[in-house]
XYZ file of C-alpha atoms in Angstrom:
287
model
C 18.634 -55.522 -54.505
C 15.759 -53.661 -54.344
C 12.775 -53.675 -56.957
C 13.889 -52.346 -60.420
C 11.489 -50.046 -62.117
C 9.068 -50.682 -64.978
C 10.348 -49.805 -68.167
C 9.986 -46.285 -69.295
C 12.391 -43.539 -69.686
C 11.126 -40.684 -67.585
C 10.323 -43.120 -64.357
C 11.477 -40.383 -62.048
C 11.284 -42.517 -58.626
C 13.848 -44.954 -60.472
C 16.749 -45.743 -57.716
C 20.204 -45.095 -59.008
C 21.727 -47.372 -56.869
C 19.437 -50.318 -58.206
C 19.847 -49.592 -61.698
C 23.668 -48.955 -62.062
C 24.873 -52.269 -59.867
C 27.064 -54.142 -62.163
C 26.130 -57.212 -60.662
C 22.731 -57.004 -62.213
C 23.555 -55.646 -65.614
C 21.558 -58.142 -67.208
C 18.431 -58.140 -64.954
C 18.409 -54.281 -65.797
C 19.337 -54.529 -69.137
C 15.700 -56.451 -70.120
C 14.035 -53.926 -68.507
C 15.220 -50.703 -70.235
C 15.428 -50.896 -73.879
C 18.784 -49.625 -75.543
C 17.139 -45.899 -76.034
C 15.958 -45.828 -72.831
C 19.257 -46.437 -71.000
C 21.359 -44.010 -72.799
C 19.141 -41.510 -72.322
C 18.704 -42.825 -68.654
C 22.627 -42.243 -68.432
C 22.452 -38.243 -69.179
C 19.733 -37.834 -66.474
C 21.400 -40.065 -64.165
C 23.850 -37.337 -63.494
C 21.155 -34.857 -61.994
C 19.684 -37.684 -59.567
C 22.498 -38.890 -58.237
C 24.222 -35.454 -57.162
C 21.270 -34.045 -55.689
C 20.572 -37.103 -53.864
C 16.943 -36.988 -54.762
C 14.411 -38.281 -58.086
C 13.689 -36.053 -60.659
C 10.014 -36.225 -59.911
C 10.633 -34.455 -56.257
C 12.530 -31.702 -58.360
C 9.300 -30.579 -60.150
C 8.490 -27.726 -62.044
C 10.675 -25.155 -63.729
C 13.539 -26.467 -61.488
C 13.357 -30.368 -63.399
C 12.968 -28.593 -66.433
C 15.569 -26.434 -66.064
C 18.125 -29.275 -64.851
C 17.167 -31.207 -67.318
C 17.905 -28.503 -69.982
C 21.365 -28.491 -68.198
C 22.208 -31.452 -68.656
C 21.294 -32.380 -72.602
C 23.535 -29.086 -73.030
C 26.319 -30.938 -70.890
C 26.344 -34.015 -72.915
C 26.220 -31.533 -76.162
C 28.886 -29.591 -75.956
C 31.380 -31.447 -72.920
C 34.005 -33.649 -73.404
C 35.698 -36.031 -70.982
C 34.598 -37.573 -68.204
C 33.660 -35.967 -64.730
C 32.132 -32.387 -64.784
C 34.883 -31.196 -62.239
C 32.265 -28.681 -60.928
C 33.493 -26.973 -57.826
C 34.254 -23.575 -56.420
C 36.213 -24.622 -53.208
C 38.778 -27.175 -52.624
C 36.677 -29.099 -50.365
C 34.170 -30.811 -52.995
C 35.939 -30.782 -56.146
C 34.422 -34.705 -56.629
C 31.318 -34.236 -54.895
C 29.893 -31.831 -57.923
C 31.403 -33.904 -60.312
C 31.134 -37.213 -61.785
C 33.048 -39.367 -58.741
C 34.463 -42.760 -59.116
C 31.224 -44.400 -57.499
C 30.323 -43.516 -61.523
C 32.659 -46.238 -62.607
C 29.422 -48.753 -62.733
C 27.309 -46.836 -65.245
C 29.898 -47.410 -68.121
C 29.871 -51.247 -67.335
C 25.966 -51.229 -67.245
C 25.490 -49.379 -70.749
C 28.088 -51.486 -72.394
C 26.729 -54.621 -70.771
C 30.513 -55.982 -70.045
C 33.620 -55.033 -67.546
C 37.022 -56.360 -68.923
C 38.662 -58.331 -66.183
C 42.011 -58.872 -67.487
C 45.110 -56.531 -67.062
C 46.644 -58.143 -70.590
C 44.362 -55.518 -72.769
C 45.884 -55.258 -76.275
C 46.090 -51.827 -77.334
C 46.554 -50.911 -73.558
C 48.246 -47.246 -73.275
C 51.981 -47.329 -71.588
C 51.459 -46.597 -67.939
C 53.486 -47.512 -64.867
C 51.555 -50.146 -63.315
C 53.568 -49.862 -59.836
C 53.378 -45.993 -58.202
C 50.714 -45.864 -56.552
C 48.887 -43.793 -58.969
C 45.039 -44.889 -60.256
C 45.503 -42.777 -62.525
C 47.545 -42.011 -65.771
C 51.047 -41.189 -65.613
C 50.169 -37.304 -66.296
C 47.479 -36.830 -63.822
C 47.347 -37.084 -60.250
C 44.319 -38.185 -58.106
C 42.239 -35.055 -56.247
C 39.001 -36.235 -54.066
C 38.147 -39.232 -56.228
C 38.552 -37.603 -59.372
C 41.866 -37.827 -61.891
C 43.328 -33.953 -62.868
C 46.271 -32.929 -65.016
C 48.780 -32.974 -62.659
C 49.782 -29.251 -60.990
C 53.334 -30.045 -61.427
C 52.736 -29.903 -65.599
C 49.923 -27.591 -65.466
C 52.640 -24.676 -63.533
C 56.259 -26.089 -65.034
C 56.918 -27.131 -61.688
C 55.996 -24.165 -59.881
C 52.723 -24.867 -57.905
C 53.235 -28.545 -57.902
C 50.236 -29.189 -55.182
C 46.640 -29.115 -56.301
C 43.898 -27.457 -53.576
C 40.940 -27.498 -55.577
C 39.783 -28.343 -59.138
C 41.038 -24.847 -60.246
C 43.807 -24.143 -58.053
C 47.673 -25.456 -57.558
C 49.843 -24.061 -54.351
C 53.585 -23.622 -54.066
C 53.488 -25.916 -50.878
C 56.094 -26.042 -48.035
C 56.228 -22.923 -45.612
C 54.383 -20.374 -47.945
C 51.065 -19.265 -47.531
C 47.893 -21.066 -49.286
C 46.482 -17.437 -49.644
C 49.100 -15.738 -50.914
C 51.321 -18.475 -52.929
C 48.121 -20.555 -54.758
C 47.370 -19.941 -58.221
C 44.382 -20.740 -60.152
C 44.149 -21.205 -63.923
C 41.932 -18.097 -64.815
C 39.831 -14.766 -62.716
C 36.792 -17.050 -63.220
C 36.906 -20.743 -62.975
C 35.135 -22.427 -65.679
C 34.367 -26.456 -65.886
C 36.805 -28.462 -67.288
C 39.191 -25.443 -68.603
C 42.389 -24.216 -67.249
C 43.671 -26.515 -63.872
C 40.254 -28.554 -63.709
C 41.133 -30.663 -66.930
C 42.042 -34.620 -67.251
C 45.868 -35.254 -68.432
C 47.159 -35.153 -71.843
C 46.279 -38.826 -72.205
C 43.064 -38.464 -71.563
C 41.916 -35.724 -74.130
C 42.361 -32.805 -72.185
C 39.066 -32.820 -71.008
C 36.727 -32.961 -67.585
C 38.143 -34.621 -65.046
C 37.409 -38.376 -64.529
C 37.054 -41.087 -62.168
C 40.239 -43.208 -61.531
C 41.803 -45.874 -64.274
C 42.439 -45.054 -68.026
C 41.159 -46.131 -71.425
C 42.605 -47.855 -73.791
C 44.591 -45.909 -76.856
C 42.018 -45.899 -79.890
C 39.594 -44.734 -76.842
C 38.168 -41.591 -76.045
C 36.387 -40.365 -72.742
C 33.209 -38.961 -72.468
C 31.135 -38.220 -69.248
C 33.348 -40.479 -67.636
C 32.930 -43.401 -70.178
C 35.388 -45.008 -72.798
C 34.125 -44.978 -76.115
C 36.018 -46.214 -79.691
C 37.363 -42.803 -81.192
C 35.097 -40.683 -83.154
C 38.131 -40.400 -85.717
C 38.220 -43.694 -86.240
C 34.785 -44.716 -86.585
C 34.789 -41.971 -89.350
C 37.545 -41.885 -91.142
C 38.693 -38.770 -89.459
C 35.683 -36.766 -91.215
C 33.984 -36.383 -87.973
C 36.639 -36.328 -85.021
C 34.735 -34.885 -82.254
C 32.718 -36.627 -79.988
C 29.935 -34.604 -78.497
C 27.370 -36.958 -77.604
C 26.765 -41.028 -76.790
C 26.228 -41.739 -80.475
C 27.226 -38.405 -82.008
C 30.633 -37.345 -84.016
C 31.182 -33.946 -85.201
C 33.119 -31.980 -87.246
C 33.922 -28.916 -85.155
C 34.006 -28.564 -81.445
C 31.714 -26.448 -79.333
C 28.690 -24.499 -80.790
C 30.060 -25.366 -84.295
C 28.094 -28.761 -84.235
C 24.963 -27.097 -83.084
C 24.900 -27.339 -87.107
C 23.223 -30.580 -88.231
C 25.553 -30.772 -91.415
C 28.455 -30.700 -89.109
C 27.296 -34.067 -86.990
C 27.108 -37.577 -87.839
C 24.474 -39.933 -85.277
C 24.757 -43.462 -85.815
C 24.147 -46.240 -82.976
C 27.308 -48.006 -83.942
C 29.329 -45.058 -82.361
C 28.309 -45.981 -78.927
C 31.135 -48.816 -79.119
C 34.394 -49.188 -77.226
C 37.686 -50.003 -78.894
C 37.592 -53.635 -79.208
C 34.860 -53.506 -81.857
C 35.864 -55.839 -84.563
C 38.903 -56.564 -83.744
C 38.788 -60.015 -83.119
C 40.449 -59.698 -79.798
C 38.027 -60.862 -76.743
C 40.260 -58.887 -74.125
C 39.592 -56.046 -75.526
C 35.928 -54.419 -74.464
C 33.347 -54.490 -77.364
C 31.382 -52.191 -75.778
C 31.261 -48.622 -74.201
C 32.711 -49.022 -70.253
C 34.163 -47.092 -67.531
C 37.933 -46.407 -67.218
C 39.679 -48.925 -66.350
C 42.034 -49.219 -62.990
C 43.911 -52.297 -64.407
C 45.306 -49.653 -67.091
C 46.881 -47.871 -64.735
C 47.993 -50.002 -61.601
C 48.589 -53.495 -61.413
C 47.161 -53.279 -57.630
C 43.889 -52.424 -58.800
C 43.029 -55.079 -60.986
């Protein structure tokens, strides 16, 4: 492995692939203090897509991406961004499986066992990473076309288009969700049993779980009581979705959010901590 960084949040020549190996979650872990690597995990996004550091970005350009992506993990829910125009790189623009390490490293654990209490109903034998209602698109998990169009347009092309299939024409016979494709709305969404929202990377959480940027937290609604339901940020619940928690009377930050659903429950199969979906969840093959 190569060298990890010092410690410091902004170290923008900080290799991605070095810090987000799970098999040196601890070495990393006594490096970057807990602030550090949540924070870390926002910006990660940015340096791993564009395949370069922040600090060869410079300028107005890291400023601006950076901008982008604190409003990302404000106002987004779920776990990939599922941002693509063409129905060639759906996953490459959004968060892709090769993600599925960044939840482990945060949490500091990866559940092994397929035996999870509290695990949702899936089948475990079809073939299918990912939950029953979604289907698998260039390494990312979608609602399935087949729901999203009654049965219509039952193959998905892109993140925001389905297609009739058989002998009729891509161009003429493919629908798409909306005139002007927007992240995470419409076709590009995760299943029904996944929140509805942004696309993710393959494997499920478990039920008092929610996804967000592609990592399984404990439900905001349960770590408040229902007061504040929405989850709009690592350690943030809110009352309202969207712009409605721009309002600070609406949120509620408390470290103890950033916890996955085995918290307290006595239960060590379950994960204590935040982690990446999880493939044994969804097929026994996988595990």
């Amino acid at each position: 492995m190569a060298s990890m960084p010092q410690r410091g949040l902004l170290n923008t020549e900080l290799s991605t692939e070095a810090l987000w190996d799970i098999e040196d979650v601890e070495e990393s872990s006594e490096l970057l203090g807990p602030r550090e690597a949540r924070e870390a995990f926002c910006h990660a996004g940015l340096r791993r897509r564009f395949t370069v550091s922040l600090g060869r970005l410079g300028g107005l350009l890291s400023g601006a991406a950076l901008a982008g992506v604190l409003v990302i993990c404000l106002l987004r829910q779920g776990g990939g961004l599922g941002f693509s125009g063409t129905r060639d790189v759906g996953a490459k623009v959004g968060l892709s499986s090769e993600y599925s390490g960044l939840g482990s490293f945060l949490g500091i654990e990866r559940p092994e066992r397929a035996n999870l209490t509290d695990a949702p109903e899936e089948n475990l034998h079809d073939g299918n990473v990912c939950s029953d209602d979604e289907e698998l698109f260039e390494e990312l998990c979608y609602k399935q076309c087949r729901l999203l169009t009654d049965g219509e347009y039952p193959e998905r092309t892109s993140s925001w288009s389905c297609w009739k299939g058989g002998a009729s024409s891509k161009i003429f016979d493919e629908k798409v969700g909306s005139k002007i494709p927007y992240p995470c709305k419409d076709y590009d969404v995760a299943g029904d049993s996944m929140g509805n929202g942004c696309p993710h990377s393959p494997g499920a959480c478990l039920e008092d779980e929610e996804i967000y940027l592609d990592v399984c937290y404990k439900k905001c609604s349960l770590l408040t009581n229902g007061a504040y339901p929405y989850r709009v940020a690592i350690s943030t619940c809110c009352k309202e979705k969207g712009f409605g928690c721009l309002g600070f009377w609406n949120s509620m930050t408390d470290q103890d959010f950033s916890v996955g659903g085995g918290k307290g429950d006595g239960d060590k199969s379950t994960p204590s901590g935040m982690h990446s979906p999880l493939k044994e969840l969804t097929e026994e093959a996988t595990a």
